[in-house]
Amino acid sequence: MRLRTHIVVGTVWGFWVGGPLGGALGAFAGAVPDVDLDVGSVGRGARALGALAIAGGALGGYLLGSLEVAGAGLGAGFLLWALVRLPHRGPTHSLAMAGLWSGLGALLLPDPGLAGAWAGGYLSHLLLDALTPQGIPWLWPLTGARLRLARWRTGSLWDHGILWLSGLAGLGLLGWRLLRG
């Protein structure tokens, strides 16, 4: 599926479980599995953010005299550097990585709705990519076998349909929340 479809579906899910902030977290999480794309906005953004984290960690650690700040910046930067170099629809498209992502959300986000938006946005990406002919390696690292729930091509009528139906559902949800007060 296209990035915009992942973002819209993640937004609607996040808004449903976590309100407006949940929508933003769901949108972000819906795009994250494609950090392994060497082209496109997500991969380019991850490379830039990784370089910024490395530089910021090194500089911040030096200025503050803190090994923790330096370690966090360097660690985050090198993690992003490594993720960008993974094969597309590889480990970032697995239940193992979704579990790590969800666990991180549970640690960082004390509100269950926001943690649900964080986890659900990521999982929605996996579900949508499982609908494509390439499928995804759900059980990586146990096996590289790919799960395919359908054979809908990226950019196909199905992709557009999911995008538009999700957008309409989001508008309906927004209207419902506004009417409820």
Short mmCIF file of C-alpha atoms in Angstrom, two decimals:
data_model
loop_
_atom_site.label_atom_id
_atom_site.label_comp_id
_atom_site.label_asym_id
_atom_site.label_seq_id
_atom_site.Cartn_x
_atom_site.Cartn_y
_atom_site.Cartn_z
CA MET A 1 0.00 0.00 0.00
CA ARG A 2 1.01 3.60 -0.50
CA LEU A 3 2.37 5.75 2.33
CA ARG A 4 -0.70 7.99 2.29
CA THR A 5 -2.96 4.96 2.83
CA HIS A 6 -0.86 3.86 5.81
CA ILE A 7 -0.98 7.36 7.28
CA VAL A 8 -4.75 7.81 6.85
CA VAL A 9 -5.58 4.37 8.29
CA GLY A 10 -3.18 4.95 11.21
CA THR A 11 -4.70 8.38 11.82
CA VAL A 12 -8.26 7.07 11.90
CA TRP A 13 -7.33 4.23 14.24
CA GLY A 14 -5.36 6.55 16.50
CA PHE A 15 -8.14 9.14 16.59
CA TRP A 16 -10.65 6.42 17.45
CA VAL A 17 -8.72 5.15 20.47
CA GLY A 18 -6.78 8.23 21.56
CA GLY A 19 -8.49 11.38 20.29
CA PRO A 20 -6.62 14.06 18.31
CA LEU A 21 -3.20 13.32 19.82
CA GLY A 22 -3.83 9.62 19.24
CA GLY A 23 -4.55 10.43 15.59
CA ALA A 24 -1.16 12.09 15.25
CA LEU A 25 0.59 9.17 16.95
CA GLY A 26 -1.32 6.67 14.80
CA ALA A 27 -0.32 8.53 11.63
CA PHE A 28 3.34 8.53 12.65
CA ALA A 29 3.27 4.86 13.70
CA GLY A 30 1.48 3.93 10.47
CA ALA A 31 4.45 5.23 8.49
CA VAL A 32 7.28 3.87 10.67
CA PRO A 33 7.55 0.32 9.25
CA ASP A 34 8.63 1.85 5.93
CA VAL A 35 11.77 3.27 7.55
CA ASP A 36 13.48 0.43 5.67
CA LEU A 37 12.71 2.07 2.32
CA ASP A 38 15.90 3.58 0.96
CA VAL A 39 13.83 5.94 -1.17
CA GLY A 40 10.85 7.98 -0.15
CA SER A 41 10.16 10.46 2.58
CA VAL A 42 10.21 8.01 5.52
CA GLY A 43 13.67 6.61 4.68
CA ARG A 44 15.12 10.06 3.92
CA GLY A 45 13.64 11.42 7.15
CA ALA A 46 15.08 8.53 9.16
CA ARG A 47 18.54 9.10 7.69
CA ALA A 48 18.38 12.81 8.51
CA LEU A 49 17.01 12.15 12.00
CA GLY A 50 19.70 9.54 12.61
CA ALA A 51 22.46 11.97 11.63
CA LEU A 52 20.88 14.65 13.82
CA ALA A 53 20.64 12.24 16.78
CA ILE A 54 24.29 11.23 16.43
CA ALA A 55 25.48 14.84 16.17
CA GLY A 56 23.13 16.02 18.93
CA GLY A 57 24.12 13.19 21.24
CA ALA A 58 27.81 13.77 20.73
CA LEU A 59 27.56 17.54 21.10
CA GLY A 60 25.06 17.40 23.97
CA GLY A 61 27.11 14.79 25.79
CA TYR A 62 30.24 16.88 25.38
CA LEU A 63 28.63 20.17 26.47
CA LEU A 64 26.77 18.63 29.41
CA GLY A 65 29.56 16.26 30.34
CA SER A 66 26.99 13.45 30.26
CA LEU A 67 27.72 9.98 28.96
CA GLU A 68 23.98 9.19 29.17
CA VAL A 69 23.05 11.98 26.74
CA ALA A 70 25.86 11.02 24.40
CA GLY A 71 24.91 7.33 24.59
CA ALA A 72 21.22 7.98 23.97
CA GLY A 73 21.92 10.19 20.95
CA LEU A 74 24.51 7.89 19.47
CA GLY A 75 22.39 4.80 20.15
CA ALA A 76 19.25 6.28 18.57
CA GLY A 77 21.20 7.55 15.59
CA PHE A 78 22.92 4.27 14.88
CA LEU A 79 19.63 2.36 15.36
CA LEU A 80 17.98 4.52 12.69
CA TRP A 81 21.06 4.10 10.50
CA ALA A 82 20.74 0.32 10.81
CA LEU A 83 16.97 0.25 10.20
CA VAL A 84 17.27 2.24 6.96
CA ARG A 85 19.67 -0.40 5.63
CA LEU A 86 17.34 -3.36 6.20
CA PRO A 87 15.62 -4.93 3.19
CA HIS A 88 12.17 -3.49 2.52
CA ARG A 89 9.34 -5.49 4.07
CA GLY A 90 11.86 -7.35 6.17
CA PRO A 91 12.21 -7.22 9.98
CA THR A 92 10.33 -3.91 10.33
CA HIS A 93 7.26 -5.66 8.92
CA SER A 94 7.18 -8.46 11.53
CA LEU A 95 5.22 -9.13 14.69
CA ALA A 96 8.52 -9.12 16.61
CA MET A 97 9.20 -5.51 15.63
CA ALA A 98 5.54 -4.61 16.25
CA GLY A 99 5.91 -6.05 19.75
CA LEU A 100 9.04 -3.97 20.39
CA TRP A 101 7.29 -0.86 19.04
CA SER A 102 4.21 -1.51 21.20
CA GLY A 103 6.33 -2.12 24.29
CA LEU A 104 8.15 1.15 23.70
CA GLY A 105 4.79 2.91 23.42
CA ALA A 106 3.57 1.37 26.66
CA LEU A 107 6.71 2.63 28.42
CA LEU A 108 6.64 6.13 26.95
CA LEU A 109 2.90 6.79 26.88
CA PRO A 110 1.11 6.37 30.21
CA ASP A 111 -2.35 6.91 28.65
CA PRO A 112 -3.75 3.58 27.34
CA GLY A 113 -5.52 5.31 24.45
CA LEU A 114 -2.30 6.91 23.24
CA ALA A 115 -0.34 3.68 23.67
CA GLY A 116 -3.10 1.92 21.70
CA ALA A 117 -2.85 4.50 18.94
CA TRP A 118 0.94 4.03 18.86
CA ALA A 119 0.66 0.23 18.63
CA GLY A 120 -2.40 0.15 16.38
CA GLY A 121 -0.92 2.50 13.81
CA TYR A 122 2.08 0.20 13.44
CA LEU A 123 -0.06 -2.94 13.28
CA SER A 124 -2.38 -1.35 10.70
CA HIS A 125 0.64 -0.90 8.44
CA LEU A 126 1.49 -4.60 8.71
CA LEU A 127 -2.09 -5.63 8.02
CA LEU A 128 -2.31 -3.41 4.93
CA ASP A 129 1.00 -4.68 3.53
CA ALA A 130 -0.15 -8.27 4.12
CA LEU A 131 -2.87 -7.55 1.55
CA THR A 132 -0.27 -7.06 -1.23
CA PRO A 133 1.28 -9.74 -3.47
CA GLN A 134 4.66 -9.41 -1.68
CA GLY A 135 3.14 -10.06 1.75
CA ILE A 136 5.15 -9.60 4.94
CA PRO A 137 7.34 -11.85 7.14
CA TRP A 138 4.96 -11.99 10.16
CA LEU A 139 7.06 -14.52 12.04
CA TRP A 140 10.54 -13.12 11.41
CA PRO A 141 13.11 -14.09 12.86
CA LEU A 142 11.62 -17.59 13.21
CA THR A 143 10.93 -17.88 9.51
CA GLY A 144 11.14 -15.72 6.42
CA ALA A 145 7.85 -17.14 5.09
CA ARG A 146 5.52 -14.35 3.97
CA LEU A 147 1.89 -13.98 4.89
CA ARG A 148 -0.35 -12.81 2.07
CA LEU A 149 -3.99 -12.17 2.92
CA ALA A 150 -4.80 -10.94 -0.61
CA ARG A 151 -2.97 -9.94 -3.76
CA TRP A 152 -3.94 -6.29 -4.04
CA ARG A 153 -1.25 -4.26 -5.78
CA THR A 154 0.09 -1.00 -4.37
CA GLY A 155 -1.70 1.86 -6.11
CA SER A 156 -4.54 -0.41 -7.25
CA LEU A 157 -8.25 0.31 -7.00
CA TRP A 158 -8.23 -1.58 -3.67
CA ASP A 159 -5.49 0.69 -2.33
CA HIS A 160 -7.46 3.77 -3.38
CA GLY A 161 -10.66 2.29 -1.97
CA ILE A 162 -9.09 1.65 1.43
CA LEU A 163 -7.72 5.20 1.43
CA TRP A 164 -11.08 6.79 0.61
CA LEU A 165 -13.14 4.58 2.93
CA SER A 166 -10.70 5.27 5.77
CA GLY A 167 -10.88 8.99 5.06
CA LEU A 168 -14.68 8.89 5.11
CA ALA A 169 -14.63 6.87 8.34
CA GLY A 170 -12.29 9.48 9.83
CA LEU A 171 -14.62 12.30 8.84
CA GLY A 172 -17.57 10.42 10.30
CA LEU A 173 -15.65 9.82 13.51
CA LEU A 174 -14.68 13.48 13.71
CA GLY A 175 -18.30 14.53 13.20
CA TRP A 176 -19.49 12.07 15.83
CA ARG A 177 -16.95 13.35 18.36
CA LEU A 178 -17.89 16.97 17.62
CA LEU A 179 -21.59 16.26 18.05
CA ARG A 180 -21.00 14.40 21.30
CA GLY A 181 -19.16 17.37 22.70
#
